[in-house]
């Protein structure tokens, strides 16, 4: 009974004040949408976290922060727009536009999720379908913009698209750079190839520094010498040879540098050298084994069968350098490659290349780590009776 | 993504730097477990100040870690989350499962 009276009261209020009723209903729906979004998010996370499958994780992550829930107040606002007299048309346009924006946003997110699933299935590498997804996202955005324009001009989207098609050739010729820039910007927004603050190198444009601004027509790069380089936006992807962002994200920076060893100093280890090396903790085990081999050789007298097993001082140095890197606090030990290898000998000696990744990626920190590694390795060369090759210039030998 | 750790009294603080994505979260889990295997503590603090994004996989790993630690009588807390991650924790209900602190010092006061 009381409910009937309440409903009758509401009904008569709505009939006598339709605009106010419309605004109240839309407002209530908007307010409810926030806790509804939290509820949807809670359910989505609960499903994703409790299952071991990765596919649902990727879909849930792609849909975050679940803005599609706001379709509820927008849809109600659209269908009850007749109550908003004399602003029915305005209400429908606004709700229609918001609906299209939400649809575009959700469609793009779903396509991102699909792309993530395809990359996951491909083992984390880019798959051939990602290009198709990129085009699909572009298509969704273009279609959405066409519908929005069609609403404003009260025309059919299909008629608009075919009309645009007719002008396409003219547009491409007259606004070629603009169209290319728009496409490049959309691609970049979609896939995040480069962002403001990224360090890129584009030698063709003399750019080596941080991206200061990404505009429609040009990308501004502040070089390390404080000059500025401008790269046309649609050319950035073609001319940029490096983007150092992943280095910052992974917090690892490569050392790849060689020491040129004087080949004349490379020889087989003898007892004297090994007795010196056995005192070094990281080499004591190997040096002891080598001493045993030397003893066997001396015992066998002229039998050279063990000769080939005896290491050279260069082998021992490489072993030492490898172990040194693996305990250096400034070097990544597990996640990134550590390697000390010989390169092809040349007129300037035999290059021993050190390959490792520093924990610090900023320039001073990186250079300090690199310097400490190489100053140490150069310093210990004498222990192995090795020398760095240095070209003699002028003077008397 | 990089995980480092420091022992502070009866607590171990793990500093996660990067994104906890579907790919990097299992690596983070392995590194944290490796440290916890050889260390005993009453409190584990996840400092996620430098974490830009936490995927659902990352949340699952935090949940699994929390359950394992709870079974051994150790508490897991989270500190220094940015606004986006706080919103994710709130939406997923994690803010009710694990104590969250704005700063590491506040979290360490639990020991």
mmCIF file of N, CA and C in Angstrom, chain A residues 161-269:
data_model
loop_
_atom_site.group_PDB
_atom_site.id
_atom_site.type_symbol
_atom_site.label_atom_id
_atom_site.label_comp_id
_atom_site.label_asym_id
_atom_site.label_seq_id
_atom_site.Cartn_x
_atom_site.Cartn_y
_atom_site.Cartn_z
ATOM 1 N N UNK A 161 31.417 8.060 -45.056
ATOM 2 C CA UNK A 161 32.635 7.309 -45.376
ATOM 3 C C UNK A 161 32.836 7.202 -46.875
ATOM 4 N N UNK A 162 31.744 6.991 -47.609
ATOM 5 C CA UNK A 162 31.910 6.906 -49.061
ATOM 6 C C UNK A 162 32.259 8.277 -49.639
ATOM 7 N N UNK A 163 31.713 9.328 -49.012
ATOM 8 C CA UNK A 163 32.086 10.667 -49.449
ATOM 9 C C UNK A 163 33.558 10.938 -49.203
ATOM 10 N N UNK A 164 34.033 10.515 -48.012
ATOM 11 C CA UNK A 164 35.462 10.679 -47.697
ATOM 12 C C UNK A 164 36.299 9.877 -48.690
ATOM 13 N N UNK A 165 35.778 8.684 -49.031
ATOM 14 C CA UNK A 165 36.508 7.861 -49.981
ATOM 15 C C UNK A 165 36.710 8.586 -51.303
ATOM 16 N N UNK A 166 35.680 9.337 -51.702
ATOM 17 C CA UNK A 166 35.772 10.045 -52.973
ATOM 18 C C UNK A 166 36.848 11.125 -52.930
ATOM 19 N N UNK A 167 37.038 11.704 -51.749
ATOM 20 C CA UNK A 167 38.043 12.773 -51.633
ATOM 21 C C UNK A 167 39.410 12.227 -51.238
ATOM 22 N N UNK A 168 39.489 10.903 -51.063
ATOM 23 C CA UNK A 168 40.729 10.321 -50.516
ATOM 24 C C UNK A 168 41.946 10.664 -51.343
ATOM 25 N N UNK A 169 41.833 10.557 -52.662
ATOM 26 C CA UNK A 169 42.980 10.819 -53.528
ATOM 27 C C UNK A 169 43.441 12.271 -53.377
ATOM 28 N N UNK A 170 42.481 13.176 -53.329
ATOM 29 C CA UNK A 170 42.839 14.599 -53.189
ATOM 30 C C UNK A 170 43.479 14.847 -51.822
ATOM 31 N N UNK A 171 42.862 14.250 -50.791
ATOM 32 C CA UNK A 171 43.396 14.424 -49.433
ATOM 33 C C UNK A 171 44.833 13.921 -49.341
ATOM 34 N N UNK A 172 45.076 12.776 -49.942
ATOM 35 C CA UNK A 172 46.406 12.181 -49.849
ATOM 36 C C UNK A 172 47.452 13.055 -50.527
ATOM 37 N N UNK A 173 47.074 13.668 -51.638
ATOM 38 C CA UNK A 173 48.029 14.508 -52.344
ATOM 39 C C UNK A 173 48.269 15.830 -51.618
ATOM 40 N N UNK A 174 47.195 16.460 -51.225
ATOM 41 C CA UNK A 174 47.320 17.795 -50.632
ATOM 42 C C UNK A 174 47.829 17.720 -49.199
ATOM 43 N N UNK A 175 47.286 16.757 -48.447
ATOM 44 C CA UNK A 175 47.641 16.682 -47.022
ATOM 45 C C UNK A 175 48.458 15.435 -46.731
ATOM 46 N N UNK A 176 49.353 15.105 -47.622
ATOM 47 C CA UNK A 176 50.101 13.850 -47.495
ATOM 48 C C UNK A 176 50.836 13.767 -46.160
ATOM 49 N N UNK A 177 51.595 14.787 -45.843
ATOM 50 C CA UNK A 177 52.367 14.747 -44.589
ATOM 51 C C UNK A 177 51.448 14.676 -43.381
ATOM 52 N N UNK A 178 50.330 15.416 -43.453
ATOM 53 C CA UNK A 178 49.401 15.412 -42.318
ATOM 54 C C UNK A 178 48.802 14.020 -42.130
ATOM 55 N N UNK A 179 48.397 13.417 -43.223
ATOM 56 C CA UNK A 179 47.799 12.080 -43.133
ATOM 57 C C UNK A 179 48.835 11.088 -42.607
ATOM 58 N N UNK A 180 50.042 11.160 -43.163
ATOM 59 C CA UNK A 180 51.093 10.247 -42.693
ATOM 60 C C UNK A 180 51.377 10.473 -41.207
ATOM 61 N N UNK A 181 51.391 11.744 -40.804
ATOM 62 C CA UNK A 181 51.661 12.062 -39.397
ATOM 63 C C UNK A 181 50.548 11.539 -38.499
ATOM 64 N N UNK A 182 49.300 11.682 -38.961
ATOM 65 C CA UNK A 182 48.168 11.191 -38.158
ATOM 66 C C UNK A 182 48.268 9.680 -37.995
ATOM 67 N N UNK A 183 48.571 8.995 -39.088
ATOM 68 C CA UNK A 183 48.672 7.531 -39.030
ATOM 69 C C UNK A 183 49.815 7.120 -38.096
ATOM 70 N N UNK A 184 50.959 7.798 -38.228
ATOM 71 C CA UNK A 184 52.104 7.479 -37.364
ATOM 72 C C UNK A 184 51.762 7.753 -35.898
ATOM 73 N N UNK A 185 51.049 8.859 -35.650
ATOM 74 C CA UNK A 185 50.675 9.195 -34.264
ATOM 75 C C UNK A 185 49.732 8.144 -33.692
ATOM 76 N N UNK A 186 48.776 7.710 -34.517
ATOM 77 C CA UNK A 186 47.847 6.694 -34.035
ATOM 78 C C UNK A 186 48.574 5.380 -33.747
ATOM 79 N N UNK A 187 49.470 5.030 -34.656
ATOM 80 C CA UNK A 187 50.266 3.807 -34.445
ATOM 81 C C UNK A 187 51.059 3.896 -33.151
ATOM 82 N N UNK A 188 51.686 5.040 -32.964
ATOM 83 C CA UNK A 188 52.526 5.194 -31.781
ATOM 84 C C UNK A 188 51.691 5.207 -30.505
ATOM 85 N N UNK A 189 50.528 5.872 -30.560
ATOM 86 C CA UNK A 189 49.645 5.906 -29.381
ATOM 87 C C UNK A 189 49.194 4.489 -29.052
ATOM 88 N N UNK A 190 48.947 3.725 -30.100
ATOM 89 C CA UNK A 190 48.457 2.379 -29.901
ATOM 90 C C UNK A 190 49.546 1.463 -29.339
ATOM 91 N N UNK A 191 50.733 1.536 -29.917
ATOM 92 C CA UNK A 191 51.753 0.558 -29.559
ATOM 93 C C UNK A 191 52.877 1.124 -28.709
ATOM 94 N N UNK A 192 52.876 2.430 -28.514
ATOM 95 C CA UNK A 192 53.877 3.006 -27.607
ATOM 96 C C UNK A 192 55.304 2.781 -28.062
ATOM 97 N N UNK A 193 55.584 2.950 -29.353
ATOM 98 C CA UNK A 193 56.951 2.741 -29.827
ATOM 99 C C UNK A 193 57.912 3.719 -29.166
ATOM 100 N N UNK A 194 57.467 4.965 -29.042
ATOM 101 C CA UNK A 194 58.293 5.942 -28.366
ATOM 102 C C UNK A 194 57.399 6.904 -27.590
ATOM 103 N N UNK A 195 57.932 7.389 -26.459
ATOM 104 C CA UNK A 195 57.163 8.289 -25.583
ATOM 105 C C UNK A 195 58.040 9.475 -25.212
ATOM 106 N N UNK A 196 57.408 10.503 -24.725
ATOM 107 C CA UNK A 196 58.174 11.647 -24.219
ATOM 108 C C UNK A 196 59.033 11.156 -23.052
ATOM 109 N N UNK A 197 60.301 11.561 -23.072
ATOM 110 C CA UNK A 197 61.237 11.117 -22.044
ATOM 111 C C UNK A 197 62.099 9.951 -22.478
ATOM 112 N N UNK A 198 61.753 9.282 -23.581
ATOM 113 C CA UNK A 198 62.589 8.177 -24.084
ATOM 114 C C UNK A 198 63.881 8.736 -24.650
ATOM 115 N N UNK A 199 64.942 7.972 -24.503
ATOM 116 C CA UNK A 199 66.231 8.316 -25.110
ATOM 117 C C UNK A 199 66.299 7.554 -26.423
ATOM 118 N N UNK A 200 66.381 8.312 -27.535
ATOM 119 C CA UNK A 200 66.470 7.685 -28.849
ATOM 120 C C UNK A 200 67.703 8.197 -29.580
ATOM 121 N N UNK A 201 68.129 7.396 -30.552
ATOM 122 C CA UNK A 201 69.234 7.805 -31.420
ATOM 123 C C UNK A 201 68.743 7.711 -32.858
ATOM 124 N N UNK A 202 68.850 8.812 -33.595
ATOM 125 C CA UNK A 202 68.457 8.855 -35.013
ATOM 126 C C UNK A 202 69.555 9.612 -35.741
ATOM 127 N N UNK A 203 70.630 8.923 -36.114
ATOM 128 C CA UNK A 203 71.796 9.602 -36.688
ATOM 129 C C UNK A 203 71.482 10.420 -37.935
ATOM 130 N N UNK A 204 70.476 9.967 -38.714
ATOM 131 C CA UNK A 204 70.150 10.677 -39.953
ATOM 132 C C UNK A 204 69.728 12.117 -39.683
ATOM 133 N N UNK A 205 69.140 12.343 -38.515
ATOM 134 C CA UNK A 205 68.698 13.692 -38.148
ATOM 135 C C UNK A 205 69.577 14.296 -37.056
ATOM 136 N N UNK A 206 70.715 13.669 -36.779
ATOM 137 C CA UNK A 206 71.614 14.196 -35.762
ATOM 138 C C UNK A 206 71.027 14.166 -34.369
ATOM 139 N N UNK A 207 70.112 13.236 -34.129
ATOM 140 C CA UNK A 207 69.423 13.194 -32.833
ATOM 141 C C UNK A 207 70.003 12.090 -31.959
ATOM 142 N N UNK A 208 70.350 12.455 -30.748
ATOM 143 C CA UNK A 208 70.776 11.463 -29.749
ATOM 144 C C UNK A 208 70.490 12.094 -28.398
ATOM 145 N N UNK A 209 69.303 11.835 -27.877
ATOM 146 C CA UNK A 209 68.927 12.455 -26.609
ATOM 147 C C UNK A 209 67.515 12.066 -26.246
ATOM 148 N N UNK A 210 66.926 12.868 -25.359
ATOM 149 C CA UNK A 210 65.593 12.562 -24.828
ATOM 150 C C UNK A 210 64.515 13.227 -25.684
ATOM 151 N N UNK A 211 63.430 12.510 -25.900
ATOM 152 C CA UNK A 211 62.286 13.084 -26.619
ATOM 153 C C UNK A 211 61.617 14.086 -25.696
ATOM 154 N N UNK A 212 61.589 15.321 -26.167
ATOM 155 C CA UNK A 212 61.017 16.385 -25.340
ATOM 156 C C UNK A 212 59.534 16.535 -25.624
ATOM 157 N N UNK A 213 59.163 16.406 -26.895
ATOM 158 C CA UNK A 213 57.769 16.622 -27.280
ATOM 159 C C UNK A 213 57.451 15.790 -28.510
ATOM 160 N N UNK A 214 56.285 15.165 -28.496
ATOM 161 C CA UNK A 214 55.813 14.433 -29.673
ATOM 162 C C UNK A 214 54.637 15.214 -30.243
ATOM 163 N N UNK A 215 54.878 15.906 -31.349
ATOM 164 C CA UNK A 215 53.813 16.687 -31.966
ATOM 165 C C UNK A 215 53.216 15.927 -33.128
ATOM 166 N N UNK A 216 52.229 16.528 -33.737
ATOM 167 C CA UNK A 216 51.582 15.877 -34.883
ATOM 168 C C UNK A 216 52.537 15.817 -36.064
ATOM 169 N N UNK A 217 53.325 16.897 -36.240
ATOM 170 C CA UNK A 217 54.179 16.968 -37.423
ATOM 171 C C UNK A 217 55.636 16.657 -37.129
ATOM 172 N N UNK A 218 56.081 16.941 -35.904
ATOM 173 C CA UNK A 218 57.493 16.673 -35.627
ATOM 174 C C UNK A 218 57.677 16.200 -34.187
ATOM 175 N N UNK A 219 58.771 15.464 -34.027
ATOM 176 C CA UNK A 219 59.178 15.021 -32.690
ATOM 177 C C UNK A 219 60.417 15.825 -32.318
ATOM 178 N N UNK A 220 60.371 16.451 -31.152
ATOM 179 C CA UNK A 220 61.485 17.286 -30.705
ATOM 180 C C UNK A 220 62.376 16.462 -29.784
ATOM 181 N N UNK A 221 63.658 16.413 -30.136
ATOM 182 C CA UNK A 221 64.623 15.661 -29.320
ATOM 183 C C UNK A 221 65.649 16.644 -28.758
ATOM 184 N N UNK A 222 65.801 16.616 -27.447
ATOM 185 C CA UNK A 222 66.829 17.438 -26.792
ATOM 186 C C UNK A 222 68.079 16.576 -26.705
ATOM 187 N N UNK A 223 69.092 16.929 -27.500
ATOM 188 C CA UNK A 223 70.320 16.144 -27.531
ATOM 189 C C UNK A 223 71.146 16.370 -26.275
ATOM 190 N N UNK A 224 72.129 15.493 -26.095
ATOM 191 C CA UNK A 224 72.941 15.565 -24.879
ATOM 192 C C UNK A 224 73.818 16.815 -24.846
ATOM 193 N N UNK A 225 74.078 17.414 -26.026
ATOM 194 C CA UNK A 225 74.858 18.661 -26.013
ATOM 195 C C UNK A 225 73.937 19.881 -25.935
ATOM 196 N N UNK A 226 72.683 19.632 -25.550
ATOM 197 C CA UNK A 226 71.659 20.655 -25.339
ATOM 198 C C UNK A 226 71.190 21.329 -26.628
ATOM 199 N N UNK A 227 71.571 20.778 -27.784
ATOM 200 C CA UNK A 227 70.960 21.252 -29.032
ATOM 201 C C UNK A 227 69.636 20.498 -29.206
ATOM 202 N N UNK A 228 68.872 20.925 -30.208
ATOM 203 C CA UNK A 228 67.567 20.314 -30.448
ATOM 204 C C UNK A 228 67.520 19.759 -31.859
ATOM 205 N N UNK A 229 66.982 18.589 -32.002
ATOM 206 C CA UNK A 229 66.770 18.022 -33.335
ATOM 207 C C UNK A 229 65.285 17.805 -33.546
ATOM 208 N N UNK A 230 64.836 18.065 -34.753
ATOM 209 C CA UNK A 230 63.426 17.847 -35.095
ATOM 210 C C UNK A 230 63.343 16.713 -36.111
ATOM 211 N N UNK A 231 62.500 15.751 -35.806
ATOM 212 C CA UNK A 231 62.323 14.609 -36.708
ATOM 213 C C UNK A 231 60.856 14.575 -37.115
ATOM 214 N N UNK A 232 60.541 14.558 -38.423
ATOM 215 C CA UNK A 232 59.133 14.441 -38.829
ATOM 216 C C UNK A 232 58.518 13.214 -38.172
ATOM 217 N N UNK A 233 57.328 13.381 -37.614
ATOM 218 C CA UNK A 233 56.709 12.295 -36.844
ATOM 219 C C UNK A 233 56.559 11.025 -37.666
ATOM 220 N N UNK A 234 56.198 11.194 -38.934
ATOM 221 C CA UNK A 234 55.947 9.997 -39.731
ATOM 222 C C UNK A 234 57.248 9.319 -40.141
ATOM 223 N N UNK A 235 58.385 9.952 -39.842
ATOM 224 C CA UNK A 235 59.656 9.329 -40.221
ATOM 225 C C UNK A 235 60.397 8.762 -39.013
ATOM 226 N N UNK A 236 59.885 9.054 -37.822
ATOM 227 C CA UNK A 236 60.636 8.652 -36.627
ATOM 228 C C UNK A 236 60.865 7.145 -36.596
ATOM 229 N N UNK A 237 59.835 6.393 -36.917
ATOM 230 C CA UNK A 237 59.986 4.943 -36.841
ATOM 231 C C UNK A 237 61.004 4.427 -37.848
ATOM 232 N N UNK A 238 61.142 5.144 -38.981
ATOM 233 C CA UNK A 238 62.067 4.673 -40.017
ATOM 234 C C UNK A 238 63.510 5.024 -39.698
ATOM 235 N N UNK A 239 63.716 6.213 -39.075
ATOM 236 C CA UNK A 239 65.100 6.690 -38.912
ATOM 237 C C UNK A 239 65.672 6.429 -37.526
ATOM 238 N N UNK A 240 64.803 6.098 -36.566
ATOM 239 C CA UNK A 240 65.315 5.881 -35.206
ATOM 240 C C UNK A 240 66.016 4.537 -35.146
ATOM 241 N N UNK A 241 67.311 4.571 -34.864
ATOM 242 C CA UNK A 241 68.057 3.319 -34.848
ATOM 243 C C UNK A 241 68.031 2.662 -33.475
ATOM 244 N N UNK A 242 67.821 3.474 -32.442
ATOM 245 C CA UNK A 242 67.782 2.894 -31.097
ATOM 246 C C UNK A 242 66.793 3.646 -30.228
ATOM 247 N N UNK A 243 66.111 2.882 -29.390
ATOM 248 C CA UNK A 243 65.324 3.469 -28.312
ATOM 249 C C UNK A 243 65.801 2.795 -27.039
ATOM 250 N N UNK A 244 66.305 3.603 -26.116
ATOM 251 C CA UNK A 244 66.928 3.049 -24.924
ATOM 252 C C UNK A 244 65.950 2.801 -23.789
ATOM 253 N N UNK A 245 64.629 2.939 -24.100
ATOM 254 C CA UNK A 245 63.668 2.811 -22.996
ATOM 255 C C UNK A 245 63.732 1.429 -22.333
ATOM 256 N N UNK A 246 63.869 0.382 -23.147
ATOM 257 C CA UNK A 246 63.870 -0.959 -22.560
ATOM 258 C C UNK A 246 65.064 -1.143 -21.642
ATOM 259 N N UNK A 247 66.155 -0.417 -21.929
ATOM 260 C CA UNK A 247 67.319 -0.496 -21.047
ATOM 261 C C UNK A 247 66.958 0.051 -19.659
ATOM 262 N N UNK A 248 66.215 1.140 -19.619
ATOM 263 C CA UNK A 248 65.788 1.709 -18.337
ATOM 264 C C UNK A 248 64.795 0.790 -17.641
ATOM 265 N N UNK A 249 63.912 0.210 -18.444
ATOM 266 C CA UNK A 249 62.886 -0.648 -17.833
ATOM 267 C C UNK A 249 63.517 -1.894 -17.227
ATOM 268 N N UNK A 250 64.507 -2.435 -17.932
ATOM 269 C CA UNK A 250 65.147 -3.645 -17.423
ATOM 270 C C UNK A 250 66.268 -3.334 -16.442
ATOM 271 N N UNK A 251 66.597 -2.045 -16.305
ATOM 272 C CA UNK A 251 67.664 -1.633 -15.381
ATOM 273 C C UNK A 251 68.943 -2.423 -15.643
ATOM 274 N N UNK A 252 69.319 -2.506 -16.901
ATOM 275 C CA UNK A 252 70.550 -3.214 -17.278
ATOM 276 C C UNK A 252 71.133 -2.526 -18.499
ATOM 277 N N UNK A 253 72.454 -2.309 -18.454
ATOM 278 C CA UNK A 253 73.115 -1.629 -19.570
ATOM 279 C C UNK A 253 74.351 -2.425 -19.951
ATOM 280 N N UNK A 254 74.533 -2.626 -21.237
ATOM 281 C CA UNK A 254 75.551 -3.556 -21.697
ATOM 282 C C UNK A 254 76.948 -2.957 -21.646
ATOM 283 N N UNK A 255 77.856 -3.781 -21.143
ATOM 284 C CA UNK A 255 79.285 -3.506 -21.349
ATOM 285 C C UNK A 255 79.714 -4.448 -22.459
ATOM 286 N N UNK A 256 80.327 -3.907 -23.474
ATOM 287 C CA UNK A 256 80.893 -4.778 -24.512
ATOM 288 C C UNK A 256 82.168 -4.094 -24.985
ATOM 289 N N UNK A 257 83.227 -4.499 -24.393
ATOM 290 C CA UNK A 257 84.503 -3.829 -24.649
ATOM 291 C C UNK A 257 85.604 -4.865 -24.634
ATOM 292 N N UNK A 258 86.645 -4.605 -25.417
ATOM 293 C CA UNK A 258 87.736 -5.582 -25.533
ATOM 294 C C UNK A 258 89.038 -5.053 -24.949
ATOM 295 N N UNK A 259 89.823 -5.999 -24.482
ATOM 296 C CA UNK A 259 91.226 -5.718 -24.157
ATOM 297 C C UNK A 259 92.065 -6.394 -25.227
ATOM 298 N N UNK A 260 92.940 -5.637 -25.852
ATOM 299 C CA UNK A 260 93.803 -6.241 -26.884
ATOM 300 C C UNK A 260 95.055 -6.780 -26.214
ATOM 301 N N UNK A 261 95.190 -8.083 -26.221
ATOM 302 C CA UNK A 261 96.316 -8.740 -25.541
ATOM 303 C C UNK A 261 97.476 -8.901 -26.531
ATOM 304 N N UNK A 262 98.651 -8.575 -26.053
ATOM 305 C CA UNK A 262 99.868 -8.761 -26.852
ATOM 306 C C UNK A 262 100.077 -10.258 -27.049
ATOM 307 N N UNK A 263 99.995 -10.717 -28.298
ATOM 308 C CA UNK A 263 100.067 -12.155 -28.568
ATOM 309 C C UNK A 263 101.408 -12.747 -28.124
ATOM 310 N N UNK A 264 102.449 -11.934 -28.158
ATOM 311 C CA UNK A 264 103.773 -12.431 -27.752
ATOM 312 C C UNK A 264 103.805 -12.854 -26.282
ATOM 313 N N UNK A 265 102.839 -12.407 -25.509
ATOM 314 C CA UNK A 265 102.854 -12.743 -24.075
ATOM 315 C C UNK A 265 102.008 -13.971 -23.759
ATOM 316 N N UNK A 266 101.332 -14.520 -24.746
ATOM 317 C CA UNK A 266 100.481 -15.697 -24.511
ATOM 318 C C UNK A 266 101.352 -16.951 -24.568
ATOM 319 N N UNK A 267 101.270 -17.787 -23.548
ATOM 320 C CA UNK A 267 102.065 -19.024 -23.486
ATOM 321 C C UNK A 267 101.358 -20.037 -22.601
ATOM 322 N N UNK A 268 101.856 -21.268 -22.649
ATOM 323 C CA UNK A 268 101.316 -22.288 -21.745
ATOM 324 C C UNK A 268 101.730 -21.960 -20.310
ATOM 325 N N UNK A 269 100.862 -22.354 -19.386
ATOM 326 C CA UNK A 269 101.181 -22.141 -17.969
ATOM 327 C C UNK A 269 102.315 -23.052 -17.558
#
